[in-house]
Amino acid sequence: MTRAGQAVVFAGQGCQVRGMGAQLHEAFEVVRWVYAEASEALDLDVAELCFTADRRLHLTEFTQPCILTTQIAAFRAAQEQGLRPVLFGGHSLGEYTALVAAGVLDFAAAVRIVRQRGALMQRAVPVGQGTMAALLLDDIARSGAEAEVVAAGAQVANVNSPSQLVISGTTDSVEAARLRLARALPDLTFVPLQVSAPFHSDLMKGIEGPFRAVLEEEAAAFERGGAAVVTSNYTGGFHAPDTLLDHLVAQISAPVRWLDNMAALGRGARRVVEVGPRPVLTKLFAAVGTEVHMVGSPDDVVALRRRPGATLGDPSFLTDHGAQLAYVIGGLGWGVGTAELVQRAASRGVLAFLGTDGVSEAAVHTAVAQLQGALSQGAPWGVSVRWRADAPEQADALLEKVVATGVRHVEVSGYPGLTQALVRARLCGARLDGQGRVRPGCRLLAKVPREDLASRFLGSPPERLVAALRAQGLLTPAEAALAPRLAMADDVCAEADGGGHRLGASPFTLLPAVLYAREAAVAEHGYAVRVGAAGGLGDPRAVAGAFAMGADFVLTGSVHTCSPQSAFGERVQDRLAAAVVSDFAPAPTVAGPHSEPQLFLKRGSLFVARSHAMHRELGADGAEAFQRYLDEALQRARATVPDDEVDVAIRCGSALGAFNRAVQGTPLQSWQARDAEAIAWFLMDGAAQILQGRVEGQTMG
């Protein structure tokens, strides 16, 4: 695992304080939603428990759901300000908060689970018969302290840092340990803890069976595939999906291996953020030389406030996709958009799609597996599927296989209409969340070049296609019943002329038309789909124009072909970095009547002229020869040193020429500095500053 992005951590029982979350509740609407959802799940006023002098706050049955709710409330508020962790960890109870934050466990189910966990833990040992204590001593692991604890009949409950252990046991055994330690290690500090039970000891084993039944009852609330980004207190490493529930059960009576958890998080993240009522884990990380940023108050949350570019677009886009920007790197076909580009962007909070057009199915599946192994659950990435008239069945087949691998974000383009595969991808796995909202099986972003196609994706899945899938047993009755409540896409992107494809529509006519189509869909169906803009967006002014016209997000492609993560060779990159807007022209990419003209760099290459000549001369009968010529020319573009630098196909749109002009005199003038996220932030920050300048100018006027 490479070190990239942030890790977020949550403390366990003992971090609670009276009034926790009250200021956040007053400051942020999302916090009020979280407390309301927890209250509904428990049939209990969680806000009142946390904010007032209610004595139940210190009873384990109530303490645990109150802490989890307050932590998730603060986390949601921090997310709105741009916090996008890639790894998650929690200490004891905090492990459940981490699972919720990572999207592995439904929040409403989590508060129910930990309330029952707390009740079971409290009943495991009569009050007053069990206790815990913290032991503080430099290099405590080699001090012999643990041997003294065991000899006294107590157990190590937490391995928290190189200088701190927590022990647990009966009241008598912990007192015996205190006396033995005082004699053997006079420099050791012994701190009794104010807890109501001897957690993480063998005295808890009797509740493992009942607690397993609690977890099995809520098993449907777990998305176990994402567990690999959450640390396990039981093992010290990261969870494995198939052992998640077993290890949560075992955690109750086993030691918390927090020192190992900190090491695991440190290997995978560059920055650690603690979220909760007060700093607890921050001190433990400091003991291993890791600085932690604390987020617990409204001021802490506001301090995370986003860069200018992150203020543009629809905030729900950021939440739904786990992104920092309302910005998309569309799928770049013909092998140009590499898995490395997607990984780089997604690990830094930029939504990116893996291009599959012109790529073998085997290569696609290899790239998907690479991304699933490298990126955290919830990272903003997906796969692009393009429908082609010369092979109409291939897109649906690829879509079904990609979704079957667990990919939950898909970009589709080129489709002339809706298909069973699109409807199935949307509805298979669809469910209601804890607040009664429909969650789709797969999030779809549909790129459309016409208003009528936009209307199809803005509406519900057609009844005839839903019925056909239901009849074939490809949808359950519950999934089919959700169809009228769900649009065909989460996002519809008006894909205008000016990008890699020659589509004919102007962005100044297409985007407003799609926005009008959305208004009609809202009037008919009652829900709104986000609408974005694509095509020719290579300059901050163009991006600002898209948002000023009403776009909820923007999608780019060509500007990312010239970057260290692109598959183009260095010689080609040098040529692309020097290109201007007029250096691009359309060329055919398929022989015969189904040809789709796409834009290529014409400066210094004869490919555009030769491909047109071959297309005219060979016609449909020469499809094989034309395809061979195209493949060879495309392959040369990806070579470090092409064997023929004149007959090379460099697929790219004129937006790159605009970008080259915009970055002159900046570090991004060099293509070697154009990492995926750097390009995105340059365009978005620049657009935000332009729009803010216009607003301030109008205000001053």
XYZ file of C-alpha atoms in Angstrom:
701
model
C 0.000 0.000 0.000
C 1.447 3.405 -0.959
C 1.231 6.351 1.454
C -1.389 8.674 -0.006
C -4.100 10.822 1.485
C -5.409 10.951 5.031
C -6.409 8.502 7.727
C -9.187 9.315 10.192
C -9.331 7.794 13.674
C -11.937 7.616 16.434
C -11.453 7.081 20.175
C -13.459 4.648 22.278
C -15.373 4.797 25.533
C -13.913 7.348 27.930
C -13.774 10.207 25.431
C -17.320 11.302 26.285
C -17.954 14.658 27.953
C -21.195 16.341 28.970
C -22.427 18.618 26.198
C -20.459 16.845 23.481
C -21.699 17.717 20.011
C -23.931 20.587 21.150
C -21.957 23.326 19.389
C -21.687 21.238 16.223
C -25.446 20.600 16.390
C -26.073 24.340 16.451
C -23.594 25.131 13.669
C -24.211 22.457 10.998
C -27.406 21.091 9.502
C -25.781 17.769 8.643
C -25.015 17.253 12.338
C -28.676 17.763 13.207
C -29.582 15.120 10.617
C -27.164 12.629 12.183
C -28.552 13.077 15.687
C -32.106 12.809 14.346
C -31.295 9.553 12.539
C -29.711 8.089 15.667
C -32.705 9.108 17.775
C -35.082 7.467 15.327
C -33.011 4.272 15.228
C -32.949 3.974 19.034
C -36.352 5.509 19.814
C -34.409 7.743 22.170
C -33.466 11.456 22.173
C -29.731 11.081 21.647
C -29.169 14.847 21.478
C -30.709 15.316 24.922
C -28.516 12.541 26.337
C -25.363 14.164 24.945
C -26.145 17.825 25.577
C -27.696 17.804 29.062
C -26.746 16.538 32.508
C -28.391 13.188 31.877
C -26.680 10.633 34.118
C -27.306 7.875 31.566
C -24.489 9.295 29.431
C -22.045 7.428 31.699
C -23.908 4.104 31.535
C -22.205 1.915 28.933
C -25.481 1.026 27.175
C -26.025 4.703 26.395
C -22.421 5.914 26.340
C -21.505 3.846 23.305
C -24.262 5.013 20.894
C -23.841 8.610 22.109
C -20.100 8.597 21.364
C -20.576 6.959 17.966
C -23.298 9.474 17.013
C -21.201 12.468 18.072
C -18.164 11.184 16.178
C -20.107 10.510 12.972
C -21.824 13.908 13.252
C -18.440 15.633 13.439
C -17.122 13.445 10.622
C -20.044 14.340 8.324
C -19.515 18.034 9.013
C -15.804 17.633 8.251
C -16.651 15.823 5.008
C -18.674 18.828 3.881
C -15.547 20.927 4.323
C -13.426 18.583 2.233
C -12.143 15.845 4.573
C -11.649 12.772 2.358
C -9.784 10.034 4.233
C -8.576 6.882 2.509
C -7.951 4.822 5.671
C -9.953 4.461 8.883
C -9.160 3.335 12.409
C -10.906 3.256 15.757
C -9.991 2.275 19.290
C -12.376 -0.318 20.784
C -15.841 1.260 20.353
C -14.237 3.628 17.823
C -13.723 0.689 15.475
C -17.485 0.737 14.838
C -17.372 4.473 14.098
C -14.548 3.794 11.646
C -16.641 1.143 9.876
C -19.507 3.630 9.500
C -17.205 6.399 8.245
C -15.694 4.014 5.683
C -19.132 3.080 4.358
C -18.838 -0.511 5.590
C -21.620 -0.307 8.184
C -24.945 1.520 7.989
C -25.115 4.265 10.620
C -28.574 3.451 11.991
C -27.624 -0.204 12.370
C -24.353 0.789 14.041
C -26.029 2.760 16.845
C -28.357 -0.179 17.479
C -25.426 -2.613 17.547
C -23.272 -0.613 19.947
C -26.176 0.038 22.302
C -26.677 -3.706 22.628
C -22.904 -4.209 22.823
C -22.751 -1.768 25.721
C -25.682 -3.375 27.504
C -24.097 -6.836 27.184
C -20.717 -5.591 28.390
C -22.309 -3.909 31.398
C -24.187 -7.064 32.384
C -21.181 -9.370 31.895
C -19.716 -8.525 35.309
C -21.641 -7.119 38.313
C -20.897 -3.452 39.049
C -17.908 -3.107 41.387
C -16.430 -6.512 40.652
C -14.321 -5.547 37.657
C -12.111 -2.595 36.764
C -9.264 -1.315 34.533
C -6.095 0.729 34.955
C -3.523 2.443 32.743
C 0.193 1.705 33.163
C 2.658 4.397 32.070
C 6.387 3.714 31.691
C 8.973 4.302 28.978
C 9.564 1.208 26.832
C 6.946 -0.639 28.845
C 6.983 -3.679 26.534
C 10.501 -4.633 27.731
C 10.000 -3.637 31.352
C 8.468 -6.887 32.574
C 5.243 -5.117 33.517
C 3.073 -7.533 31.553
C 4.494 -10.528 33.410
C 3.649 -8.895 36.748
C 0.093 -8.195 35.548
C -0.456 -11.797 34.469
C 1.037 -13.129 37.703
C -1.529 -11.062 39.615
C -4.384 -12.638 37.644
C -5.194 -9.565 35.510
C -4.789 -9.161 31.720
C -3.456 -6.636 29.230
C -6.518 -5.032 27.625
C -4.929 -2.374 25.392
C -1.452 -2.044 23.918
C -1.753 1.683 23.301
C 1.767 2.987 22.733
C 5.411 2.196 23.526
C 4.856 3.767 26.956
C 1.272 2.790 27.800
C -0.629 -0.411 28.535
C -4.141 -0.740 29.917
C -4.947 -3.718 32.120
C -8.294 -5.285 32.946
C -9.683 -7.858 35.356
C -11.507 -8.371 38.603
C -11.181 -5.615 41.165
C -9.013 -7.874 43.310
C -6.680 -8.903 40.452
C -6.119 -5.310 39.312
C -5.362 -4.264 42.913
C -2.938 -7.190 43.206
C -1.268 -6.040 39.976
C -0.894 -2.518 41.421
C 0.926 -3.868 44.484
C 3.245 -6.134 42.463
C 4.079 -3.334 39.989
C 4.811 -0.878 42.783
C 7.430 -3.266 44.174
C 8.908 -4.392 40.844
C 8.762 -1.110 38.878
C 8.738 1.892 41.206
C 9.021 4.337 38.266
C 5.798 3.045 36.711
C 2.696 5.241 36.981
C -0.501 3.342 37.807
C -3.745 5.187 36.916
C -7.112 3.597 37.890
C -9.740 4.187 35.174
C -13.321 5.238 35.833
C -15.032 2.462 33.881
C -18.069 0.348 34.651
C -16.698 -3.037 33.535
C -13.408 -4.902 32.819
C -13.477 -4.515 29.038
C -11.252 -6.570 26.689
C -10.639 -9.363 29.168
C -11.677 -12.997 29.533
C -14.477 -11.786 31.806
C -16.221 -10.650 28.614
C -16.133 -14.045 26.888
C -19.560 -14.992 28.196
C -21.226 -12.335 26.034
C -19.542 -13.307 22.755
C -22.403 -15.645 21.777
C -25.210 -13.140 22.423
C -23.236 -10.410 20.670
C -22.658 -12.614 17.628
C -26.445 -12.978 17.413
C -26.735 -9.158 17.438
C -24.279 -8.856 14.552
C -25.940 -11.621 12.548
C -29.309 -9.917 12.954
C -27.819 -6.762 11.409
C -25.672 -8.616 8.841
C -27.422 -6.954 5.885
C -26.183 -3.562 7.134
C -22.527 -4.486 6.422
C -20.834 -3.836 3.053
C -17.952 -6.148 3.882
C -16.041 -5.546 0.666
C -14.866 -2.176 1.970
C -13.493 -3.516 5.246
C -9.918 -3.685 3.962
C -9.383 0.039 4.638
C -10.401 -0.217 8.318
C -7.958 -1.401 10.974
C -8.831 -4.350 13.197
C -8.171 -4.047 16.946
C -8.116 -7.854 17.108
C -5.373 -8.477 14.511
C -3.534 -5.149 14.540
C -3.701 -4.964 10.727
C -6.563 -4.242 8.362
C -9.817 -6.164 8.285
C -10.493 -8.903 5.735
C -14.092 -9.032 4.445
C -14.631 -12.711 5.206
C -13.524 -12.455 8.864
C -15.012 -9.051 9.710
C -17.863 -10.227 11.943
C -15.771 -12.946 13.633
C -13.110 -10.430 14.589
C -15.661 -7.907 15.876
C -16.962 -10.614 18.187
C -13.461 -11.586 19.310
C -12.559 -7.933 19.924
C -14.823 -7.843 22.996
C -12.552 -10.073 25.080
C -9.221 -9.680 23.268
C -6.576 -6.970 23.763
C -6.830 -3.847 21.588
C -3.642 -3.855 19.506
C -3.657 -0.108 18.975
C 0.099 0.268 18.667
C -0.037 -2.082 15.673
C -3.058 -0.219 14.300
C -1.137 3.066 14.405
C 1.747 1.471 12.519
C -0.612 0.098 9.855
C -2.264 3.486 9.370
C 1.108 5.228 9.252
C 2.270 2.963 6.436
C -0.756 3.846 4.305
C -1.514 7.522 5.008
C 0.481 10.728 4.988
C -1.731 12.545 7.515
C -3.854 11.445 10.474
C -7.000 13.218 11.684
C -8.744 12.394 14.981
C -12.465 13.139 15.034
C -14.417 13.211 18.282
C -15.366 15.116 21.442
C -11.786 15.539 22.726
C -8.241 14.471 21.791
C -7.451 10.999 23.104
C -5.668 9.134 20.336
C -3.669 12.242 19.422
C -1.474 11.645 22.496
C -0.901 8.021 21.583
C 0.185 8.932 18.050
C 2.526 11.568 19.496
C 4.277 8.781 21.395
C 5.269 7.205 18.058
C 6.236 10.534 16.467
C 3.064 11.119 14.426
C 1.377 14.512 14.529
C -2.416 14.341 14.460
C -4.898 17.025 13.477
C -7.905 17.198 15.833
C -11.447 17.844 14.612
C -14.064 18.158 17.332
C -15.405 21.710 17.463
C -17.081 23.976 14.886
C -13.829 25.933 14.629
C -11.930 22.716 13.878
C -14.414 21.871 11.147
C -14.305 25.342 9.609
C -10.507 25.176 9.625
C -10.818 22.403 7.043
C -12.592 24.818 4.716
C -11.940 23.980 1.146
C -9.908 25.671 -1.539
C -11.847 27.989 -3.883
C -12.356 25.308 -6.508
C -14.078 23.011 -4.013
C -16.858 25.578 -3.524
C -18.101 25.183 -7.108
C -20.892 22.853 -8.182
C -23.448 20.817 -6.311
C -22.281 19.733 -2.803
C -24.202 16.463 -3.157
C -21.804 15.519 -5.972
C -18.948 15.538 -3.454
C -20.896 13.480 -0.934
C -22.200 10.871 -3.375
C -18.854 10.306 -5.073
C -16.537 10.862 -2.106
C -14.750 13.597 -4.049
C -13.221 16.954 -3.159
C -14.224 18.659 -6.408
C -17.285 18.777 -8.638
C -14.936 17.705 -11.406
C -14.637 14.505 -13.430
C -11.801 13.043 -15.455
C -13.728 11.176 -18.125
C -12.626 7.838 -19.489
C -9.787 8.260 -21.989
C -9.895 5.444 -24.527
C -7.330 3.600 -26.585
C -5.198 2.947 -23.512
C -4.367 6.625 -22.942
C -6.247 6.863 -19.630
C -4.184 4.483 -17.531
C -4.969 2.848 -14.208
C -2.137 4.995 -12.821
C -4.015 8.153 -13.847
C -7.216 6.957 -12.169
C -5.358 5.871 -9.044
C -3.476 9.160 -8.784
C -6.661 11.220 -9.157
C -8.899 9.119 -6.909
C -6.346 8.888 -4.091
C -6.355 12.692 -4.030
C -10.097 13.183 -4.100
C -10.731 13.693 -7.823
C -13.352 11.505 -9.512
C -11.812 9.639 -12.448
C -13.047 6.919 -14.793
C -10.945 4.200 -16.383
C -11.255 4.386 -20.163
C -12.116 1.110 -21.911
C -12.789 2.166 -25.510
C -10.274 0.384 -27.729
C -8.896 -1.634 -24.781
C -9.058 -5.418 -24.526
C -11.403 -6.947 -21.963
C -8.499 -8.700 -20.265
C -6.631 -5.402 -19.887
C -9.729 -3.768 -18.431
C -10.146 -6.455 -15.799
C -6.458 -6.287 -14.896
C -6.704 -2.520 -14.433
C -9.898 -2.822 -12.358
C -8.254 -5.383 -10.086
C -5.236 -3.101 -9.698
C -7.443 -0.163 -8.704
C -9.547 -2.203 -6.299
C -6.392 -3.362 -4.574
C -4.785 0.068 -4.389
C -7.711 2.352 -3.516
C -9.876 2.502 -0.425
C -13.563 1.644 -0.393
C -15.431 4.826 -1.283
C -12.572 6.366 -3.266
C -13.890 8.421 -6.209
C -13.303 6.254 -9.240
C -15.157 4.089 -11.705
C -15.093 2.572 -15.173
C -16.139 4.153 -18.466
C -18.198 2.127 -20.948
C -18.714 3.498 -24.472
C -21.371 2.120 -26.835
C -20.195 1.797 -30.453
C -22.381 1.303 -33.488
C -19.916 -1.151 -35.049
C -20.112 -3.449 -31.977
C -23.395 -2.646 -30.184
C -23.453 -5.706 -27.898
C -19.962 -5.227 -26.498
C -20.824 -2.249 -24.305
C -23.644 -4.023 -22.459
C -21.531 -7.148 -22.001
C -18.644 -5.121 -20.573
C -20.994 -3.140 -18.341
C -22.409 -6.310 -16.802
C -18.951 -7.792 -16.207
C -17.573 -4.584 -14.694
C -20.494 -4.222 -12.285
C -20.162 -7.899 -11.362
C -16.592 -7.217 -10.160
C -17.918 -4.746 -7.583
C -17.383 -1.466 -9.447
C -20.112 0.906 -8.229
C -19.465 4.023 -10.337
C -19.827 3.785 -14.122
C -19.612 6.409 -16.848
C -21.596 5.531 -19.988
C -21.475 7.301 -23.335
C -22.511 6.781 -26.941
C -25.703 4.899 -26.042
C -28.545 5.681 -28.500
C -31.111 4.685 -25.856
C -31.654 2.694 -22.683
C -30.935 -1.039 -22.532
C -31.671 -3.878 -20.146
C -28.036 -3.872 -19.057
C -28.207 -0.198 -18.061
C -31.423 -0.718 -16.121
C -30.081 -3.814 -14.391
C -26.864 -2.035 -13.394
C -28.963 0.692 -11.836
C -31.470 -1.482 -9.985
C -29.636 -4.682 -9.087
C -28.707 -4.201 -5.440
C -30.854 -1.084 -5.021
C -32.201 -0.653 -1.497
C -33.673 1.812 0.985
C -31.287 3.350 3.504
C -32.071 4.124 7.129
C -33.833 7.357 6.153
C -36.013 5.799 3.477
C -33.944 7.084 0.562
C -33.312 4.851 -2.441
C -29.701 3.811 -2.861
C -28.951 2.549 -6.401
C -27.068 -0.627 -7.089
C -24.641 1.338 -9.239
C -24.088 5.059 -9.678
C -24.322 6.043 -13.346
C -22.922 9.130 -15.027
C -24.374 9.386 -18.528
C -22.691 11.542 -21.174
C -25.239 12.702 -23.751
C -24.868 14.783 -26.939
C -28.615 15.495 -27.348
C -31.530 16.710 -25.263
C -33.751 13.721 -26.099
C -31.116 11.275 -24.836
C -30.727 13.338 -21.688
C -34.450 13.007 -21.000
C -34.190 9.210 -21.014
C -31.503 9.214 -18.326
C -33.286 11.913 -16.318
C -36.397 9.755 -16.012
C -37.155 6.456 -14.282
C -36.185 3.074 -15.741
C -38.778 2.168 -18.411
C -41.461 -0.201 -17.126
C -41.061 -2.556 -20.097
C -37.341 -3.059 -19.400
C -37.931 -3.498 -15.673
C -40.675 -6.049 -16.395
C -38.424 -7.938 -18.814
C -35.625 -8.136 -16.264
C -38.058 -9.222 -13.590
C -39.433 -11.964 -15.854
C -35.901 -13.248 -16.482
C -35.196 -13.361 -12.752
C -32.501 -10.691 -13.083
C -34.189 -8.361 -10.584
C -35.904 -9.169 -7.310
C -39.439 -7.910 -6.673
C -38.060 -5.459 -4.109
C -35.518 -4.070 -6.578
C -38.098 -3.722 -9.341
C -40.474 -1.942 -6.955
C -37.898 0.810 -6.421
C -37.691 1.696 -10.134
C -40.313 4.500 -10.098
C -38.442 6.210 -7.266
C -35.066 6.263 -8.986
C -33.718 8.120 -12.016
C -31.712 6.203 -14.595
C -28.607 8.247 -13.735
C -27.230 10.183 -10.791
C -25.461 12.544 -13.171
C -26.154 13.536 -16.767
C -23.347 15.323 -18.594
C -24.059 17.484 -21.638
C -21.190 16.423 -23.902
C -20.733 19.203 -26.428
C -18.393 19.537 -29.398
C -14.844 20.565 -28.679
C -13.529 17.512 -26.838
C -12.156 14.293 -28.190
C -15.354 13.497 -30.123
C -16.941 15.513 -32.928
C -20.527 15.627 -31.693
C -21.867 18.722 -33.437
C -23.576 20.414 -30.487
C -22.454 23.739 -29.025
C -22.059 23.930 -25.250
C -24.002 27.202 -25.317
C -27.071 25.435 -26.696
C -26.744 21.890 -25.339
C -26.249 22.626 -21.625
C -29.294 24.933 -21.337
C -31.385 22.403 -23.260
C -30.435 19.620 -20.851
C -31.147 21.892 -17.879
C -34.629 22.549 -19.290
C -35.077 18.792 -19.728
C -34.212 18.337 -16.076
C -36.866 20.855 -15.060
C -39.431 18.821 -16.986
C -38.204 15.602 -15.323
C -38.492 17.156 -11.871
C -42.056 18.213 -12.614
C -42.928 14.686 -13.775
C -40.974 12.510 -11.337
C -40.246 14.730 -8.346
C -36.495 14.138 -8.175
C -33.596 16.084 -9.654
C -30.554 14.619 -11.376
C -27.314 16.590 -11.411
C -26.383 18.057 -14.806
C -22.793 18.621 -15.856
C -20.914 20.068 -18.814
C -18.161 18.619 -21.013
C -16.428 19.593 -24.238
C -13.754 22.216 -24.774
C -13.065 22.823 -21.077
C -9.354 23.582 -21.147
C -9.224 27.034 -19.585
C -10.473 28.355 -16.211
C -12.636 30.828 -18.128
C -14.428 28.004 -19.929
C -14.946 26.115 -16.666
C -16.254 29.278 -15.006
C -18.639 29.718 -17.922
C -20.005 26.192 -17.471
C -20.747 26.790 -13.787
C -22.177 30.229 -14.518
C -24.596 28.590 -16.976
C -25.841 26.265 -14.246
C -23.652 23.145 -14.434
C -23.496 21.083 -11.246
C -20.128 19.629 -12.249
C -17.677 19.642 -15.164
C -16.052 16.766 -17.031
C -12.733 16.947 -18.849
C -10.634 14.547 -20.849
C -8.127 15.976 -23.296
C -6.309 18.131 -20.744
C -5.294 14.934 -18.944
C -3.725 13.282 -21.996
C -0.577 15.342 -21.474
C 0.571 14.368 -17.993
C 2.966 12.001 -16.215
C 0.088 9.518 -15.739
C -0.836 9.422 -19.447
C 0.170 6.434 -21.572
C 1.652 8.653 -24.302
C 5.422 8.448 -24.789
C 7.703 11.346 -23.875
C 8.207 12.513 -27.470
C 4.451 12.709 -27.969
C 4.005 14.472 -24.624
C 6.491 17.137 -25.707
C 4.488 17.733 -28.888
C 1.182 17.862 -27.031
C 2.538 20.377 -24.498
C 3.452 22.711 -27.365
C 0.122 22.414 -29.218
C -2.295 25.289 -29.760
C -6.047 25.166 -30.290
C -5.800 25.051 -34.089
C -3.448 22.036 -34.084
C -6.271 19.468 -33.836
C -8.496 17.996 -36.527
C -11.035 15.155 -36.878
C -10.166 11.779 -38.368
C -12.163 8.536 -38.842
C -11.556 5.705 -36.379
C -13.762 3.018 -37.953
C -13.983 1.908 -41.579
C -17.383 1.964 -43.255
C -20.646 3.780 -42.510
C -20.341 3.599 -38.703
C -17.258 5.813 -38.607
C -17.023 8.099 -35.569
C -14.733 11.059 -36.291
C -12.507 11.885 -33.338
C -9.978 14.635 -32.826
C -6.248 14.038 -33.268
C -3.148 16.209 -33.153
C -2.371 17.121 -36.754
C 0.781 19.196 -36.254
C 3.838 17.154 -37.217
C 1.769 14.101 -38.211
C 0.360 12.777 -41.460
C -2.113 10.505 -39.690
C -5.152 12.766 -40.107
C -4.654 13.139 -43.857
C -3.759 9.483 -44.456
C -6.658 8.126 -42.384
C -9.141 10.191 -44.401
C -7.594 8.964 -47.658
C -7.661 5.305 -46.547
C -11.249 5.642 -45.316
C -12.364 6.938 -48.728
C -10.389 4.441 -50.753
C -10.959 1.259 -48.730
C -14.591 1.746 -47.666
C -16.359 -0.933 -45.632
C -14.519 -3.735 -47.470
C -11.218 -2.502 -46.117
C -12.196 -2.486 -42.465
C -9.482 -4.932 -41.444
C -6.703 -3.044 -43.205
C -7.912 0.285 -41.827
C -8.099 -1.091 -38.296
C -4.558 -2.467 -38.572
C -3.289 0.928 -39.737
C -5.123 2.701 -36.895
C -3.841 0.283 -34.235
C -0.254 0.695 -35.411
C -0.527 4.481 -35.467
C -2.065 4.522 -31.972
C 0.627 2.188 -30.648
C 3.362 4.510 -31.907
C 1.895 7.316 -29.796
C 2.445 5.240 -26.672
C 6.025 4.289 -27.557
C 8.911 6.025 -25.782
C 10.542 6.593 -29.164
C 8.113 5.937 -32.072
C 9.550 4.018 -35.024
C 7.718 6.483 -37.286
C 7.185 9.926 -35.718
C 5.201 11.179 -38.697
C 2.595 8.426 -39.054
C 1.438 8.527 -35.446
C -2.136 8.844 -34.128
C -2.260 11.198 -31.129
C -5.896 11.279 -30.027
C -6.662 14.497 -28.181
C -9.046 17.467 -28.308
C -8.419 21.155 -28.779
C -9.133 21.831 -25.092
C -5.492 20.870 -24.490
C -4.377 23.753 -26.698
C -6.398 26.129 -24.539
C -4.903 24.607 -21.399
C -1.359 24.991 -22.741
C -1.989 28.701 -23.242
C -3.520 29.111 -19.780
C -0.569 27.541 -17.945
C 2.177 29.505 -19.676
C 4.444 31.021 -17.058
C 3.270 28.601 -14.349
C 4.837 25.347 -13.096
C 2.231 23.448 -15.159
C 3.805 24.701 -18.373
C 5.976 21.606 -18.050
C 3.936 18.476 -18.712
C 6.016 16.609 -16.139
C 4.314 18.744 -13.436
C 0.800 18.066 -14.701
C -0.324 15.413 -12.254
C -4.010 14.560 -12.469
C -5.075 16.489 -9.366
C -2.876 19.488 -10.242
C -4.714 19.955 -13.554
C -8.096 19.652 -11.835
C -7.286 22.161 -9.089
C -5.783 24.647 -11.574
C -8.976 24.713 -13.626
C -11.357 24.712 -10.668
C -9.496 27.210 -8.481
C -9.073 29.513 -11.474
C -12.751 29.261 -12.341
C -13.778 29.992 -8.744
C -11.556 33.060 -8.599
C -13.011 34.346 -11.881
C -16.574 33.882 -10.668
C -15.811 35.398 -7.260
C -14.174 38.369 -8.962
C -17.290 38.933 -11.047
C -19.510 38.765 -7.956
C -17.307 41.178 -6.022
C -17.179 43.513 -9.007
C -20.963 43.548 -9.272
C -21.267 44.139 -5.519
C -18.810 47.020 -5.597
C -20.578 48.508 -8.604
